[in-house]
Coordinates of C-alpha atoms in Angstrom, one line a residue:
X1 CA 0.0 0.0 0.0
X2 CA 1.4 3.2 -1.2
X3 CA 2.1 5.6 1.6
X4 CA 0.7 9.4 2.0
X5 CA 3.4 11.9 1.3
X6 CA 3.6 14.3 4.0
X7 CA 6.9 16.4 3.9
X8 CA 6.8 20.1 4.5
X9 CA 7.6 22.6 2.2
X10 CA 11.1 23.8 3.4
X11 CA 13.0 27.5 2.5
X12 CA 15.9 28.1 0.9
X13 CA 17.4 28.6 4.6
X14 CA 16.3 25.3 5.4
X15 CA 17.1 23.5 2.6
X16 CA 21.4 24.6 3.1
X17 CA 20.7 23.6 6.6
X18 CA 19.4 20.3 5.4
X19 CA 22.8 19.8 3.3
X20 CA 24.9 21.2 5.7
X21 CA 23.5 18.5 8.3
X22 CA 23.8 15.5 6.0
X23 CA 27.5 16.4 5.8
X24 CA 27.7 18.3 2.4
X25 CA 30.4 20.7 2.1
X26 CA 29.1 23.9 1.2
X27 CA 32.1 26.3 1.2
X28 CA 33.3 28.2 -1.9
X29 CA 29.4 28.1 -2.9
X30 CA 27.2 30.6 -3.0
X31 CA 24.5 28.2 -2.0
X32 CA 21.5 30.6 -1.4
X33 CA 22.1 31.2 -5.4
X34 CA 22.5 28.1 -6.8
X35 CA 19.8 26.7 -5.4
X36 CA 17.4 29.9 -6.5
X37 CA 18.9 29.2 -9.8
X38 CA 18.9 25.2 -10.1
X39 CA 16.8 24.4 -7.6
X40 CA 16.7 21.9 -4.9
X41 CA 15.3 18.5 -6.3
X42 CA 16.8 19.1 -9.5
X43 CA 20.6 19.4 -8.5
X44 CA 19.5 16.1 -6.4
X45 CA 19.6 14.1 -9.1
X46 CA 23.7 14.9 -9.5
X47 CA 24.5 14.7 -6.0
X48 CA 22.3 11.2 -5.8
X49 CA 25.4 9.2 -6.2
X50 CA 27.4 10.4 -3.5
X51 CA 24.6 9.6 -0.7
X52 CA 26.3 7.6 2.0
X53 CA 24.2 4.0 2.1
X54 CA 25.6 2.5 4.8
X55 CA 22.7 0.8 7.0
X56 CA 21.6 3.4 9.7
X57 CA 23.4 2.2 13.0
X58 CA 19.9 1.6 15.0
X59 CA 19.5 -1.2 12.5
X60 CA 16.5 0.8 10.4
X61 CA 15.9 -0.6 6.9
X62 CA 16.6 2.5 5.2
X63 CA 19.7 4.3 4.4
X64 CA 21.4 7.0 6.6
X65 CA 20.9 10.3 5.2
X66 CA 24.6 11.5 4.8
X67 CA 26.8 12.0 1.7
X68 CA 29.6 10.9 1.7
X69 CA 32.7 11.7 3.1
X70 CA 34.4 14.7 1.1
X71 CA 31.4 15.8 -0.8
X72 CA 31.2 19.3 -1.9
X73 CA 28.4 21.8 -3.2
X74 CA 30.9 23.3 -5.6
X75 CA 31.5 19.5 -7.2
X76 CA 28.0 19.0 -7.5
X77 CA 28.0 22.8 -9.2
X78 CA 30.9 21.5 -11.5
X79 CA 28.8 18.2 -12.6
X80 CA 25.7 20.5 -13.2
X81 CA 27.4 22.8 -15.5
X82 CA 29.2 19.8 -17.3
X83 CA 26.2 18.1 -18.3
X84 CA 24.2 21.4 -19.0
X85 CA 27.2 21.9 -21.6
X86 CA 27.0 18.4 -22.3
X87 CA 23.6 18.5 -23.7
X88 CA 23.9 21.2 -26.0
X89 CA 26.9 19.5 -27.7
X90 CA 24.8 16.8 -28.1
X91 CA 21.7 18.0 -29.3
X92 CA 23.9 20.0 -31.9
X93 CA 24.6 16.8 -33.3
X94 CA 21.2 15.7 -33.2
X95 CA 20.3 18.7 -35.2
X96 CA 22.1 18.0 -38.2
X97 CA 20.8 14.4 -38.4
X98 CA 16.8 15.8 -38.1
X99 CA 18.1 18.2 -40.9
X100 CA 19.3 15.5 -43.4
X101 CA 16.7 13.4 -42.2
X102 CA 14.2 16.3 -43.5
X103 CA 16.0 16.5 -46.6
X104 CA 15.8 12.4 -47.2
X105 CA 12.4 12.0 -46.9
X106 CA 11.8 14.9 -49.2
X107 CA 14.0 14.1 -51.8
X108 CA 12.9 10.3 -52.2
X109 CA 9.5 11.0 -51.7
X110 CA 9.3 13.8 -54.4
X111 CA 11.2 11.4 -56.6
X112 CA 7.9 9.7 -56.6
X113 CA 5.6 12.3 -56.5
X114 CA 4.9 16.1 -55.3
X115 CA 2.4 14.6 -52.8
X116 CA 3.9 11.5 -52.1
X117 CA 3.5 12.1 -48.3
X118 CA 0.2 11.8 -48.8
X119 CA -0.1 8.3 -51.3
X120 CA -0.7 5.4 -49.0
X121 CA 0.5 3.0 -51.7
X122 CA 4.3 4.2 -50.3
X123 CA 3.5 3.3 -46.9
X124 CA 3.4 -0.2 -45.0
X125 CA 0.0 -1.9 -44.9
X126 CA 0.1 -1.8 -40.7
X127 CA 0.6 2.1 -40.7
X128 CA -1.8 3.4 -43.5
X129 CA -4.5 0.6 -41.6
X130 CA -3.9 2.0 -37.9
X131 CA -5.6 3.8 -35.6
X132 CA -4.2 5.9 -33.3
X133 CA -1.4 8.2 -33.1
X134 CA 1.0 6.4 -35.6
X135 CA -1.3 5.7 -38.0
X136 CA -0.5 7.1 -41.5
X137 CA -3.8 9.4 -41.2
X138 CA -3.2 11.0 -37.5
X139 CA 0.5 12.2 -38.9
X140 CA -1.1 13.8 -42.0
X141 CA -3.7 15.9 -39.6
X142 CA -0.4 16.4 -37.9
X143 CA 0.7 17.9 -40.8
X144 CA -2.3 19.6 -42.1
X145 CA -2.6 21.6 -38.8
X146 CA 1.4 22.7 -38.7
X147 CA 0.3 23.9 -42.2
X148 CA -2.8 25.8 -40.8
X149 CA -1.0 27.8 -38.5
X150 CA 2.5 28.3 -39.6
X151 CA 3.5 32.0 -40.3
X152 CA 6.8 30.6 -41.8
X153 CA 7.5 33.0 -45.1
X154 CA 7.4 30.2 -47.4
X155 CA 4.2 28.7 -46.3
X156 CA 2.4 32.0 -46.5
X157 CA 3.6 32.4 -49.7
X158 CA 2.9 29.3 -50.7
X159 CA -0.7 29.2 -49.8
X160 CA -1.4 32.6 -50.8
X161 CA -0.3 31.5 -54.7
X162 CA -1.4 28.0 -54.6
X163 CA -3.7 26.9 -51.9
X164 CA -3.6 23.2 -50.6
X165 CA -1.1 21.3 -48.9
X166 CA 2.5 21.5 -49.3
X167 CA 5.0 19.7 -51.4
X168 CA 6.6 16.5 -50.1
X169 CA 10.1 18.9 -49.9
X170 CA 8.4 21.5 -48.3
X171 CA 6.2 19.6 -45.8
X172 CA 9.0 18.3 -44.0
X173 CA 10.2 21.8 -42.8
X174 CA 6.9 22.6 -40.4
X175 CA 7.4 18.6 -39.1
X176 CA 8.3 17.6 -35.6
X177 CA 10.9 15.5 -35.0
X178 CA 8.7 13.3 -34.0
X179 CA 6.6 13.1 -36.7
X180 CA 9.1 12.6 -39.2
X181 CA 10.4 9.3 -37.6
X182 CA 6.5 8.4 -37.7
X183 CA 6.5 8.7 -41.6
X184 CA 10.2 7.4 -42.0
X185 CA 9.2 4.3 -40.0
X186 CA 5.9 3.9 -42.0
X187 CA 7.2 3.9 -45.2
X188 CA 7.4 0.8 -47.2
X189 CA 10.4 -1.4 -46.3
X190 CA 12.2 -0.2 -49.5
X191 CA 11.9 3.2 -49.5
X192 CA 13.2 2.8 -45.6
X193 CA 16.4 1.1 -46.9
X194 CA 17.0 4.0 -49.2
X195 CA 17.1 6.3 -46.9
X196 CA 18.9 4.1 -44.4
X197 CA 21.6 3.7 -47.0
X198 CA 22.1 7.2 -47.2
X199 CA 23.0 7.6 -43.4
X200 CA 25.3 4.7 -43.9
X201 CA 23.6 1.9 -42.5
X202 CA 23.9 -1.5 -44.3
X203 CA 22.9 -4.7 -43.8
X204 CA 24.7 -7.6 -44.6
X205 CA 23.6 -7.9 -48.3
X206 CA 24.8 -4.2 -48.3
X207 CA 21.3 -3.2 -48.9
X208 CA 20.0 0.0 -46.7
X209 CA 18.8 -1.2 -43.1
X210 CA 15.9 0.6 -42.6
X211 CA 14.8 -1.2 -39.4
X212 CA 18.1 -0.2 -37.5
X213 CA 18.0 3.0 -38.4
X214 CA 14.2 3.5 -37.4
X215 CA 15.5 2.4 -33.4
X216 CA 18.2 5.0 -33.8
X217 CA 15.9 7.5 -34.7
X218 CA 13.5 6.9 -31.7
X219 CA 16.6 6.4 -29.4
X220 CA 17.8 9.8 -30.5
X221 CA 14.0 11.3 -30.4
X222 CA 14.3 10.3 -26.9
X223 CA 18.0 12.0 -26.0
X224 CA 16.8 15.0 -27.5
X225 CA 13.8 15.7 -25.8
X226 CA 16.0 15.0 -22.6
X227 CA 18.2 18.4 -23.5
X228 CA 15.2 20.5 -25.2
X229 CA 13.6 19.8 -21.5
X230 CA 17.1 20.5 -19.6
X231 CA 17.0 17.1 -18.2
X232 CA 19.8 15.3 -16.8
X233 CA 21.9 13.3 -19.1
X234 CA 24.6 12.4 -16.9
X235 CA 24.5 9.2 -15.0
X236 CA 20.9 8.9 -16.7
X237 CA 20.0 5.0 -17.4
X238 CA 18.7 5.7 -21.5
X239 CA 16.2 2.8 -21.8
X240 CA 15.0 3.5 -25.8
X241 CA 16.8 0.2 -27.5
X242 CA 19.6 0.6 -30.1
X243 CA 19.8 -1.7 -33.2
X244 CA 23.4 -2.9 -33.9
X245 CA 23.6 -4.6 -37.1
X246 CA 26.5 -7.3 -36.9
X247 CA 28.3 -5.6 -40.0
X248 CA 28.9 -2.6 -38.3
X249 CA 31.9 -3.9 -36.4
X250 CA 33.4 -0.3 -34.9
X251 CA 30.1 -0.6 -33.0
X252 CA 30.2 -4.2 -32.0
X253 CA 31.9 -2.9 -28.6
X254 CA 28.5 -1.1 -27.6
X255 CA 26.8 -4.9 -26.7
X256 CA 28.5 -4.0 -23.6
X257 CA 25.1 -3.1 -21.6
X258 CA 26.2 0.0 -19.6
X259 CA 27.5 0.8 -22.7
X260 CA 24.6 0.2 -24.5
X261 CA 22.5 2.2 -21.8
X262 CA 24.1 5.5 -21.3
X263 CA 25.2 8.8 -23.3
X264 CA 27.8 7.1 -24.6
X265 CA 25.5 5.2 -27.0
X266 CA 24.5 7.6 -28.2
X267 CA 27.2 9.9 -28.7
X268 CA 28.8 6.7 -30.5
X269 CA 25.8 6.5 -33.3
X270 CA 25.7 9.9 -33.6
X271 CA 29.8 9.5 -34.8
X272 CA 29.1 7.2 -36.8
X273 CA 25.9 9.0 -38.8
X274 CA 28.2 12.1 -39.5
X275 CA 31.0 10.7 -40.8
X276 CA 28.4 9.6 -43.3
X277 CA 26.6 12.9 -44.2
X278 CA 29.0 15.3 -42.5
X279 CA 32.8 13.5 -43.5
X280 CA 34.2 17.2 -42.3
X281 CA 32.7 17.5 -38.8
X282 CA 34.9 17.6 -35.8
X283 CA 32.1 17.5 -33.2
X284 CA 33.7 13.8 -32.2
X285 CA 36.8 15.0 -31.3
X286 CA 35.7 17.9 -29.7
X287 CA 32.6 16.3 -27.3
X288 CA 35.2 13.2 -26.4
X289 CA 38.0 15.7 -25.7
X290 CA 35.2 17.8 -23.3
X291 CA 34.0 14.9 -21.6
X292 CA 37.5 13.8 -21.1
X293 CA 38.2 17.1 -19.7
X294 CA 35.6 17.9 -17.5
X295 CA 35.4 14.6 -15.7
X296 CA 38.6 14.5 -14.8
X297 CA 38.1 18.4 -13.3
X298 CA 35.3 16.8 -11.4
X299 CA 36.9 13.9 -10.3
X300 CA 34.3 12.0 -12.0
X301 CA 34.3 8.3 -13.5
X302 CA 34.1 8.3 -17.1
X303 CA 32.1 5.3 -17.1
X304 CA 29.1 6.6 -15.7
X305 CA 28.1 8.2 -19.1
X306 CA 28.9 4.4 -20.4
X307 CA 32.4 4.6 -21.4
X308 CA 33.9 1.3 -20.9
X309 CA 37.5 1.0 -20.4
X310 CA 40.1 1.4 -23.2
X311 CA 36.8 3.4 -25.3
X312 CA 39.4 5.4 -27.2
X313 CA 41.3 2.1 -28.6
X314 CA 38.3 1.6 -30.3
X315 CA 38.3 1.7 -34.4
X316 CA 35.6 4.5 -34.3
X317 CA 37.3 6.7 -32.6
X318 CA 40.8 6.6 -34.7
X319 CA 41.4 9.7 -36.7
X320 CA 41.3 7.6 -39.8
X321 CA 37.8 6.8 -39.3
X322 CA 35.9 8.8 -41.0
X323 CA 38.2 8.8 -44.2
X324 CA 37.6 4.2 -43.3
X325 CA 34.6 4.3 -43.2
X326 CA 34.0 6.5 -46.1
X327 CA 36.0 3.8 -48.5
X328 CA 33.6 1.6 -47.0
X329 CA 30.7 3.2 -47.9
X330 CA 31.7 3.5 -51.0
X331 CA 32.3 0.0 -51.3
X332 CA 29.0 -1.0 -50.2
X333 CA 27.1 1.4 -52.4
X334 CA 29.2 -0.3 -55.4
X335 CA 27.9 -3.4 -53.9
X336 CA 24.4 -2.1 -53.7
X337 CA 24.2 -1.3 -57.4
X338 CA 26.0 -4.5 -58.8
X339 CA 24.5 -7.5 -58.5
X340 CA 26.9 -10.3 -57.2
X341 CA 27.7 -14.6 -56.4
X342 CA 29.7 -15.8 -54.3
X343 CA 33.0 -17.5 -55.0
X344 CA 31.7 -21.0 -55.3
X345 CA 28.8 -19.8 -57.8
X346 CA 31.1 -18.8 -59.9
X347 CA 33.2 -22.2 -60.0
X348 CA 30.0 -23.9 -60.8
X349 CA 28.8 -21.4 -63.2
X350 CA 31.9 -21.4 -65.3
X351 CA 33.2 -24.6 -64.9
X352 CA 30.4 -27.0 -64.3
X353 CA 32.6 -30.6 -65.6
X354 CA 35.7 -29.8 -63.4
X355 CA 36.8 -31.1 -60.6
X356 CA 36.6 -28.4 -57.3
X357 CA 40.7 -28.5 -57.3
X358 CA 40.5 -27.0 -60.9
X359 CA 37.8 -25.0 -61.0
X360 CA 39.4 -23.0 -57.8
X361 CA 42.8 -22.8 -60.0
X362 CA 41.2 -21.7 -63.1
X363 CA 39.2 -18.9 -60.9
X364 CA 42.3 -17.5 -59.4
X365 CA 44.2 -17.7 -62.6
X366 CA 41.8 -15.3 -64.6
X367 CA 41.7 -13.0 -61.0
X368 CA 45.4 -13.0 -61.6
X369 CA 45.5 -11.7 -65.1
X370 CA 43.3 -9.3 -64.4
X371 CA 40.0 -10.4 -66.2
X372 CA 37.7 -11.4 -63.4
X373 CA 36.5 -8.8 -61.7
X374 CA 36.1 -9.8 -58.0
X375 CA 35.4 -7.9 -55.0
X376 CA 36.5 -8.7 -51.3
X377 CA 33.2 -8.3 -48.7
X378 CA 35.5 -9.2 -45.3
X379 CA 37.1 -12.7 -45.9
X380 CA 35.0 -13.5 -48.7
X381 CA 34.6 -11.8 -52.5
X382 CA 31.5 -10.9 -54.6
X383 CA 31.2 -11.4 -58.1
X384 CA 29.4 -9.2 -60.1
X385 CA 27.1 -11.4 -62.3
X386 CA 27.3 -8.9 -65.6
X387 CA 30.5 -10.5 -66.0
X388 CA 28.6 -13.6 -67.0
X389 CA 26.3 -14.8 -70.0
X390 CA 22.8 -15.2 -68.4
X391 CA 21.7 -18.5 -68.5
X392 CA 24.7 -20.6 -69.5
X393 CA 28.4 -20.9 -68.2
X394 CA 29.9 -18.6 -70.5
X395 CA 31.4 -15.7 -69.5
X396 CA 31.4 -12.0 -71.2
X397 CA 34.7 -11.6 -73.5
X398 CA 34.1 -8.0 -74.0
X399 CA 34.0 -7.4 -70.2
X400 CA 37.1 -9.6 -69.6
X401 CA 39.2 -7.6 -72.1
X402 CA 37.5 -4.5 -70.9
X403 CA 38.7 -6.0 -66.6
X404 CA 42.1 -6.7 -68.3
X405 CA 42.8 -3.2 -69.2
X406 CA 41.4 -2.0 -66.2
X407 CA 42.4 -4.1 -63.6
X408 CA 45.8 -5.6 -65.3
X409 CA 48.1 -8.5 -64.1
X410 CA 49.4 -7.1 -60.7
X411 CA 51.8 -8.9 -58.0
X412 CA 50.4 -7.3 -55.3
X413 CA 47.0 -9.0 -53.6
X414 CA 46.3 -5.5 -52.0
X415 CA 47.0 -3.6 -55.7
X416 CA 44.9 -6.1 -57.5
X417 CA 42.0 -5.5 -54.8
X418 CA 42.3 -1.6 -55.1
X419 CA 42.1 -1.7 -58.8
X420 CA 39.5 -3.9 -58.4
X421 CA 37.4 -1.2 -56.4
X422 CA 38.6 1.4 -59.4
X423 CA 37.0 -1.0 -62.0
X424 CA 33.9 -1.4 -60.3
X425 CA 33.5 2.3 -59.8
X426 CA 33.9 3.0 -63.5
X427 CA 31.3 0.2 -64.5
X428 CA 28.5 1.9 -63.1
X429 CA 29.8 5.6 -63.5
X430 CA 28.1 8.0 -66.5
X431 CA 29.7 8.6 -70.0
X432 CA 29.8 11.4 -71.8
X433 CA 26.2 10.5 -73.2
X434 CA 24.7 9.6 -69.7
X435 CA 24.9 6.3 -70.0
X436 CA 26.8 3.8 -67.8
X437 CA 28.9 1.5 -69.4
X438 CA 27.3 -1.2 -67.4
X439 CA 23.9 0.4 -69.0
X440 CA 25.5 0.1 -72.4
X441 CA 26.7 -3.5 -71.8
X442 CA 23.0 -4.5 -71.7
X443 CA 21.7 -2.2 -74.9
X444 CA 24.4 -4.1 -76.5
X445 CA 26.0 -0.9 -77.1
X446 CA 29.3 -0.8 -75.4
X447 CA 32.4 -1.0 -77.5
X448 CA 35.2 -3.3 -77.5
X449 CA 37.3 0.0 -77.3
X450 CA 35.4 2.0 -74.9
X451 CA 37.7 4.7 -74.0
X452 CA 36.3 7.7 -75.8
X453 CA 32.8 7.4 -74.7
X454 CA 33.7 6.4 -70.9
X455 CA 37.6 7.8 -70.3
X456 CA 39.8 5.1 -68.4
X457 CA 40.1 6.0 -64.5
X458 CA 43.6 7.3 -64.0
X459 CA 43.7 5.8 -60.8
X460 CA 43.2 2.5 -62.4
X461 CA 46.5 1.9 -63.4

């Protein structure tokens, strides 16, 4: 049975007297100020960790109402500041991943349509057929009454020339946050992988993961309501799951569950979503260098904002991260757009009547000289399937000479692999008439010769 509350309401003089009492160490404070300013039960929550919980001597069931020894009002001052600072770095951070995330949903949605907000054919079954707040129809009322009374300039002008609702690029501006990880989690399961893909997160086909990147959106909705209501983030348990694909592996470590369940989660995604969309950005090395400093001023543990040991060994935060993991996404958007087999396809595709012994020798021999384009996903390769004569074992000559010049017989297993990537890029990049020579492979188009229409890569050689 739940107990009536009856504490008294205490003054400011009362309150220092309270602290004073239970052993806090008020010098070098002004503590009549501070607690004007911050208030009582909010700076409780940072000095909540330094209560003293050894059993009360009589032998009571609670805890005795000290802090511990060596507590100070001007370290609890120093951990308020630090996490007020703390959460302005990170909802900065947060802002440019609602902005791009804006701009995604308006640019592949208006690739479909000016109102393709509105089309229920580009939504899930389950969210167009709810009821209830995350239903497809209670976001566009959402929308529809942001429209009604925003005084934004291009609104007003908009309505005043045109009437009706907005564009799909334009809606997106007068949005919540909110309510654009609604849409971007109703969408159908491709056009969420799109969008996924350009935030960097693959699965392991290489193919957009929509699904993680919807929980990192709600996890981040979550953080960010936390600073917009100048809540505490230090030491604060963040309960709102995180999807970690398994071929992410610089954020394998984060399976760690205090990890997992702190700032540093989140500050860890968030590094990982700008090196995507923003390759410049310093805002890792700056927030890691500030927490670094400013826990150590207030002889704090790193670990309670979920920083396990050795964090900074960690592939993510190396300074060749970003320029890493932009090779890599680069790789797996090459992937993305070329349709591949595995290694022992291949043998079986080309060389049905050999033996296993031979057909892995007469692979590697035409990897060797250049001609078979192969390309390495971890400890295994892909192989793109235009290389190959749909529906029988023979393989493209034109594409083999074409891999030859390209690619070339190299010594090197880490020069043949680069050049590799080089080829691939070049298959699937424009000519000088728009076309891709991959695109002009299947018009039947593409010359034996191709260099004038698509120029050979000068890294390629």
């Amino acid at each position: 049975m739940s107990q009536r509350y009856e504490r008294a309401h205490q003054s400011i003089a009362e309150q220092i007297e309270l602290l004073e009492r239970r052993g806090m160490d008020l010098s070098g404070v002004n503590a009549t100020e501070l607690l004007t300013r911050v208030g009582y039960f909010r700076l409780s929550g940072y000095w909540h960790p330094f209560r003293d919980l050894t059993p009360c001597p009589a032998g009571g069931n609670g805890s005795a109402p000290r802090f511990l020894p060596g507590t100070t009002l001007r370290q609890i001052e120093s951990i308020y500041e630090f996490d007020r600072e703390l959460r302005f770095r990170v909802f900065d951070a947060i802002e440019t991943i609602e902005s791009a995330l804006r701009f995604q949903l308006g640019y592949h949605l208006g690739r479909i349509g000016v109102f393709a907000h509105r089309d229920p054919r580009n939504f899930a079954n389950g969210f167009v057929e709810a009821a209830g707040p995350r239903s497809h129809m209670h976001v566009l009322r959402r929308i529809d009454a942001a429209e009604a009374r925003s005084h934004e300039d291009f609104v007003t002008h908009f309505r005043r020339k045109y009437g009706g609702p907005l564009p799909v690029w334009m809606a997106p501006e007068i949005m919540s946050f909110g309510e654009l990880i609604r849409l971007y989690q109703g969408l159908n399961t491709s056009l969420r992988n799109t969008i996924a893909a350009e935030f960097g997160i693959r699965n392991a086909a290489q193919v957009g993961d929509g699904a993680t990147l919807a929980t990192w959106l709600n996890h981040l909705r979550t953080v960010r309501n936390v600073c917009a209501h100048h809540s505490r983030l230090w030491n604060r348990a963040l309960t709102t799951p995180i999807g970690l694909p398994r071929q992410i592996p610089a954020l394998m470590h984060l399976t760690e569950a205090r990890a997992r369940s702190r700032i540093y989660a989140t500050i860890t995604i968030l590094r990982f979503m700008l090196a995507t969309i923003k390759p410049a950005s310093t805002w890792a090395e700056h927030i890691t260098a500030f927490v670094v400093e400013r826990t150590r001023a207030s002889s704090l543990d790193i670990s309670t904002l979920g920083f396990p040991v050795a964090w900074s060994t960690q592939p993510i935060w190396a300074t060749s991260f970003v320029r890493e993991h932009a090779e890599i996404t680069e790789h797996d958007e090459l992937l993305g757009r070329l349709p591949s087999v595995s290694r022992s396809a291949v043998r079986t595709l080309l060389f049905p009547r050999n033996n296993p012994s031979t057909q892995k020798s007469r692979i590697r021999a035409l990897m060797i000289q250049g001609k078979l384009l192969s390309l390495p996903i971890g400890a295994q390769r892909a192989f793109p399937t235009f290389q190959f004569v749909a529906g029988s074992s023979l393989f493209q000559d034109r594409v083999f000479s074409i891999n030859l010049e390209l690619i070339g017989q190299t010594v090197s297993t880490d020069e043949r692999e680069r050049r590799s990537w080089v080829a691939a890029r070049w298959w699937v990049t424009p000519g000088r008439y728009g076309e891709t020579p991959l695109e002009a492979l299947a018009a039947k188009t593409l010359r034996a010769v191709p260099w004038s229409e698509f120029p050979r890569p000068s890294a390629g050689r």
